[in-house]
mmCIF file of C-alpha atoms in Angstrom:
data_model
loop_
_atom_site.group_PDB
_atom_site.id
_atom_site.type_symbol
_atom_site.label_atom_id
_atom_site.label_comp_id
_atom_site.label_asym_id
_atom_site.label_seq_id
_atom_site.Cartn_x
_atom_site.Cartn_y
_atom_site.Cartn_z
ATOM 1 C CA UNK A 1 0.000 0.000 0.000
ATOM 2 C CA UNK A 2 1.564 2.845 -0.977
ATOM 3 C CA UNK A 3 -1.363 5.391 1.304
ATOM 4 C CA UNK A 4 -2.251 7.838 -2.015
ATOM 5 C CA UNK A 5 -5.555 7.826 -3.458
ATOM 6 C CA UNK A 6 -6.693 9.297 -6.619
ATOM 7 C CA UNK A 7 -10.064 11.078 -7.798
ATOM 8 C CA UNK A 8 -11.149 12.328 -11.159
ATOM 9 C CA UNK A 9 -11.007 16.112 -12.438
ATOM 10 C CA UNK A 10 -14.549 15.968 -13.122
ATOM 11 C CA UNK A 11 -15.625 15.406 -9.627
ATOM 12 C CA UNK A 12 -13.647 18.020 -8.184
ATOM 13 C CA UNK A 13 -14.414 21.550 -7.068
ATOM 14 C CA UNK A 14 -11.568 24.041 -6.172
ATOM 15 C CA UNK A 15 -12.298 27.498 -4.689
ATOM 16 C CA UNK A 16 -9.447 29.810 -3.922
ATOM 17 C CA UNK A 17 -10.137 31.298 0.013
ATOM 18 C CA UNK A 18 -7.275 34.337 -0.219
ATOM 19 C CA UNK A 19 -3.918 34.844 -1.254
ATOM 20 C CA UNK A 20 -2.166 31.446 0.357
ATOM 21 C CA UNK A 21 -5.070 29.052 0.519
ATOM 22 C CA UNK A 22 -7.528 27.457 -1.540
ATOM 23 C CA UNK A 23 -9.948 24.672 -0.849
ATOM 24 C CA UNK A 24 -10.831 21.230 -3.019
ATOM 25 C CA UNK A 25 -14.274 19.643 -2.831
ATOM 26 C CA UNK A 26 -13.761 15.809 -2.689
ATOM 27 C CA UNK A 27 -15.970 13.185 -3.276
ATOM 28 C CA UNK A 28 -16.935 11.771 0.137
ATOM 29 C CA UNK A 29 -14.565 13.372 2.117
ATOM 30 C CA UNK A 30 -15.671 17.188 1.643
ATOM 31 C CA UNK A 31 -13.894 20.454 1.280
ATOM 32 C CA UNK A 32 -10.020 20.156 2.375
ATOM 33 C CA UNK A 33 -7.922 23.681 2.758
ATOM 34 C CA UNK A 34 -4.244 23.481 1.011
ATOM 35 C CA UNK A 35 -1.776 25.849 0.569
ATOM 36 C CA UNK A 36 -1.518 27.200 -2.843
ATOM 37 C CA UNK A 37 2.034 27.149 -3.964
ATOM 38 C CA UNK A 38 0.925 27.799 -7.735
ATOM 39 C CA UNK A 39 -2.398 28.873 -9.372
ATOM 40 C CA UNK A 40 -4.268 26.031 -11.061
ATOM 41 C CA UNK A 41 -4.030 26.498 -15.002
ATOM 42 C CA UNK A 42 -6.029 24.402 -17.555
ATOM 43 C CA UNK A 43 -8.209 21.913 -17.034
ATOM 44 C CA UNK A 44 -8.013 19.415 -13.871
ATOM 45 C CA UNK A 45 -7.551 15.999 -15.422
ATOM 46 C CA UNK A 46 -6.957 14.049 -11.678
ATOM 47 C CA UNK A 47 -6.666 14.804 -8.002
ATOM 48 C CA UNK A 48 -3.759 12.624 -6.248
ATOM 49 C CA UNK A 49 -4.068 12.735 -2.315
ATOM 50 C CA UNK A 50 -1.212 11.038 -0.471
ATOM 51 C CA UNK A 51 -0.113 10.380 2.868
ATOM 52 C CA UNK A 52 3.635 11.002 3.587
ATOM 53 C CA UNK A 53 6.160 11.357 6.854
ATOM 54 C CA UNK A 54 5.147 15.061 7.154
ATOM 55 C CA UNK A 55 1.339 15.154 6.429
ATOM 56 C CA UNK A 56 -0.851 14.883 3.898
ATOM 57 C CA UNK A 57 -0.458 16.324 0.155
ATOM 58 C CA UNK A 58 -3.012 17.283 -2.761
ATOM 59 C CA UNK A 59 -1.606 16.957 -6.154
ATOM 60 C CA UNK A 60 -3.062 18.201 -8.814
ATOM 61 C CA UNK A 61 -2.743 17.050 -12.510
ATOM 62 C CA UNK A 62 -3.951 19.849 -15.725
ATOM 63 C CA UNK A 63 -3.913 20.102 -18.575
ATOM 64 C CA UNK A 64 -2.874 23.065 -19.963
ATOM 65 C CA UNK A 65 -3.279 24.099 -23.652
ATOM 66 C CA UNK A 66 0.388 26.266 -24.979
ATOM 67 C CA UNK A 67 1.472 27.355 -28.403
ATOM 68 C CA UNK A 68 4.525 24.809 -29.073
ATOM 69 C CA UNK A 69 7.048 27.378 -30.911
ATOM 70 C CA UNK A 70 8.384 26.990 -34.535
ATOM 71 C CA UNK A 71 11.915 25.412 -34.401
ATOM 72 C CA UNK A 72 13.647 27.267 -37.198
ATOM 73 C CA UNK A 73 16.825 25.409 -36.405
ATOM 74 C CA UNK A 74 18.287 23.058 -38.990
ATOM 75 C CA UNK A 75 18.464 19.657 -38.199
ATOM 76 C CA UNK A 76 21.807 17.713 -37.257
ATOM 77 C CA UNK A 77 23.143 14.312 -37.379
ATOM 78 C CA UNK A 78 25.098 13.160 -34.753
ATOM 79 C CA UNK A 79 27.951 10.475 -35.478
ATOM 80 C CA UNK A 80 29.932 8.795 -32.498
ATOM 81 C CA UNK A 81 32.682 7.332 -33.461
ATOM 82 C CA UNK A 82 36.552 6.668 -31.845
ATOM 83 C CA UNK A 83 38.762 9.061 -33.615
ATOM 84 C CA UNK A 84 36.337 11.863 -32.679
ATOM 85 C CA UNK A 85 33.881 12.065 -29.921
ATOM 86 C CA UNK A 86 31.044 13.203 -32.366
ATOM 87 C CA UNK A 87 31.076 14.212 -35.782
ATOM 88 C CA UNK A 88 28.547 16.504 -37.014
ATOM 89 C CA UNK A 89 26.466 16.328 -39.961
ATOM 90 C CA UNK A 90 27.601 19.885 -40.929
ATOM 91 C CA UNK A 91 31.146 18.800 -41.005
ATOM 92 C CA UNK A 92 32.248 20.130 -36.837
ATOM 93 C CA UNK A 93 34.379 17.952 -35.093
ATOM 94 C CA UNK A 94 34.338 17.496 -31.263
ATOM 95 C CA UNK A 95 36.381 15.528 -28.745
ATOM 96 C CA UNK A 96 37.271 14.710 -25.322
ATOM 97 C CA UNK A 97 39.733 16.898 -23.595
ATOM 98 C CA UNK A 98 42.900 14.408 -23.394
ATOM 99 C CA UNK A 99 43.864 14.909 -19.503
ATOM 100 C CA UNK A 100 40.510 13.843 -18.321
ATOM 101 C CA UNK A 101 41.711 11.349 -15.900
ATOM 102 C CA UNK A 102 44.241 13.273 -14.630
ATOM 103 C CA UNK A 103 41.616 15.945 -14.358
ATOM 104 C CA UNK A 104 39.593 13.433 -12.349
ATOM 105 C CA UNK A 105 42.412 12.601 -9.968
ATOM 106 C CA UNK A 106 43.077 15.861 -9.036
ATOM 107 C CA UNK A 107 39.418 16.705 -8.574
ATOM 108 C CA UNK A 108 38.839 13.734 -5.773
ATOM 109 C CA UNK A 109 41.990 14.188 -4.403
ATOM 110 C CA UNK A 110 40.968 17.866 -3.352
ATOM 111 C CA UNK A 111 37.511 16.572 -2.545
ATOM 112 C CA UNK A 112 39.628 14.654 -0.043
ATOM 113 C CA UNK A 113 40.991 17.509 1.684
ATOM 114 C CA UNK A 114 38.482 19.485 1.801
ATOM 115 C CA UNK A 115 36.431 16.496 3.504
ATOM 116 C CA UNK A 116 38.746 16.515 6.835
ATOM 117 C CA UNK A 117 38.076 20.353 6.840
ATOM 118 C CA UNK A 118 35.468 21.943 9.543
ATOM 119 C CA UNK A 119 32.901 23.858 7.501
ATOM 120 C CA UNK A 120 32.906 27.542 8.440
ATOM 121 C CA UNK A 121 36.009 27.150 9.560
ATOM 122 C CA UNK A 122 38.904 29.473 8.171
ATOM 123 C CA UNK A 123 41.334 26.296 6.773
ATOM 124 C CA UNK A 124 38.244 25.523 5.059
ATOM 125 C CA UNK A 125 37.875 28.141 3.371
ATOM 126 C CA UNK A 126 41.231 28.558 2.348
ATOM 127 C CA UNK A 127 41.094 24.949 0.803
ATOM 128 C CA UNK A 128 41.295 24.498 -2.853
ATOM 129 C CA UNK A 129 38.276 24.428 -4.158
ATOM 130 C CA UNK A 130 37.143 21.093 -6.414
ATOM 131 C CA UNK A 131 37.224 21.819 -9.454
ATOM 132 C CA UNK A 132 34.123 22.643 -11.836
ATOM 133 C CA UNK A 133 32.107 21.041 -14.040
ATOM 134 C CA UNK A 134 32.935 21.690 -17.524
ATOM 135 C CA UNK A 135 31.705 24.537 -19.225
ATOM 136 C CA UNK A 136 31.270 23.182 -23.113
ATOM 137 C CA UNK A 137 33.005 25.403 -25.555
ATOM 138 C CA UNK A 138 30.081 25.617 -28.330
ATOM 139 C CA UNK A 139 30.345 26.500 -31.882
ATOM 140 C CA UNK A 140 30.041 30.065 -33.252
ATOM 141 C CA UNK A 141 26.930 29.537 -33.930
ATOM 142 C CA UNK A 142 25.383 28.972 -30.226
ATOM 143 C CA UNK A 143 23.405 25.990 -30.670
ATOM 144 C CA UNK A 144 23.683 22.177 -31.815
ATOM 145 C CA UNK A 145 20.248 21.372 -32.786
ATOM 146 C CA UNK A 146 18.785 23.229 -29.462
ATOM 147 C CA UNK A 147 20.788 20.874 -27.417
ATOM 148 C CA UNK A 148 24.300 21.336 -25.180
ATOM 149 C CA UNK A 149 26.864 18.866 -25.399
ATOM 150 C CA UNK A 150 28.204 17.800 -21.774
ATOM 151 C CA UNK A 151 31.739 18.093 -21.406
ATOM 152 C CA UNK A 152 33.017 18.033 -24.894
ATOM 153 C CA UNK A 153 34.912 20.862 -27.140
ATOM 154 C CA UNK A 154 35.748 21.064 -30.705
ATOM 155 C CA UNK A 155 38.642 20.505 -32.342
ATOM 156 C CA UNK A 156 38.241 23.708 -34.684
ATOM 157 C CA UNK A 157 39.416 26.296 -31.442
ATOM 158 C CA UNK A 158 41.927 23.277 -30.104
ATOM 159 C CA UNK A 159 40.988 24.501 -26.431
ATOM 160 C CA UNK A 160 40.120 22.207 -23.735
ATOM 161 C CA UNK A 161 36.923 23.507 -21.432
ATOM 162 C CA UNK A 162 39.552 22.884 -18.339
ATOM 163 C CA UNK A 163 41.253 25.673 -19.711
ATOM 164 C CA UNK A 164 44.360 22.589 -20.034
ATOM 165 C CA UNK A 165 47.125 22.467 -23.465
ATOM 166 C CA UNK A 166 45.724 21.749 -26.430
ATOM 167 C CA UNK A 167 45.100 18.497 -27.690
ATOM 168 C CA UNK A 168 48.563 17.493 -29.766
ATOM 169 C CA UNK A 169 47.182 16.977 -33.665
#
């Protein structure tokens, strides 16, 4: 038993009481005051009540009717291969920055001592920080077919995103 129960939009009733509160008529049980953490758009397809460690919650599932927009990019194959990360059906390159294992070690290892540091304290804030995810270095034109490649970079600008030498050629 999972302690969640479900009822359908059409039998529901929802009044808003002020600014923070509302209140849902349900079958058999009556009205029940929640919190409103976000008006209700569209049209109420299902009610989900459930029962967890800190009370009960009212879910509420809509449907909402939006204009999807025009995608006016081109499209792009993607190729994966082992000489280059990805190839790109417009003829980019992109690759793995070289030193990512080294990157890797260097990254835990400071994890490490920044782990047997008091937080708040002044050694740890002195500590080196971990370093940061990747920032991808992206093409001139912005976009890859309205998606962002995770920790690659291309081979055109030879630059790593770890700001590391350039990949020998």
């Amino acid at each position: 038993m999972n302690g969640a129960f479900r009822f359908q939009g059409r039998e529901i009733e929802v009044k808003r009481l002020n600014g923070k509160w509302s209140a849902a008529r349900l079958p058999k049980i009556g009205w029940v005051k929640f919190r409103d953490t976000r008006r209700l758009r569209g049209k109420t397809m299902n009610v989900t009540v459930s029962l967890a460690a800190n009370g009960w919650h009212i879910a509420f599932a809509c449907e909402i009717d939006h204009a999807v927009p025009q995608n006016d990019l081109p499209a792009v194959g993607i190729d994966r291969g082992v000489a280059n990360t990805l190839t790109l059906s417009t003829g980019e390159h992109w690759w793995m920055p070289a030193g990512l294992a080294e990157i890797e070690r260097r990254k835990r290892r400071a994890q490490r001592v920044l782990a047997r540091r008091k937080r708040g304290s002044r050694r740890h804030a002195k500590a080196p920080p971990p370093l940061q995810p990747c920032r991808p270095v992206l093409p001139a034109s912005g976009r890859i077919g309205g998606t962002r490649p995770v920790l690659i970079s291309p081979v055109a600008s030879q630059r790593s995103c770890w700001k590391t030498s350039p990949r020998a050629t």
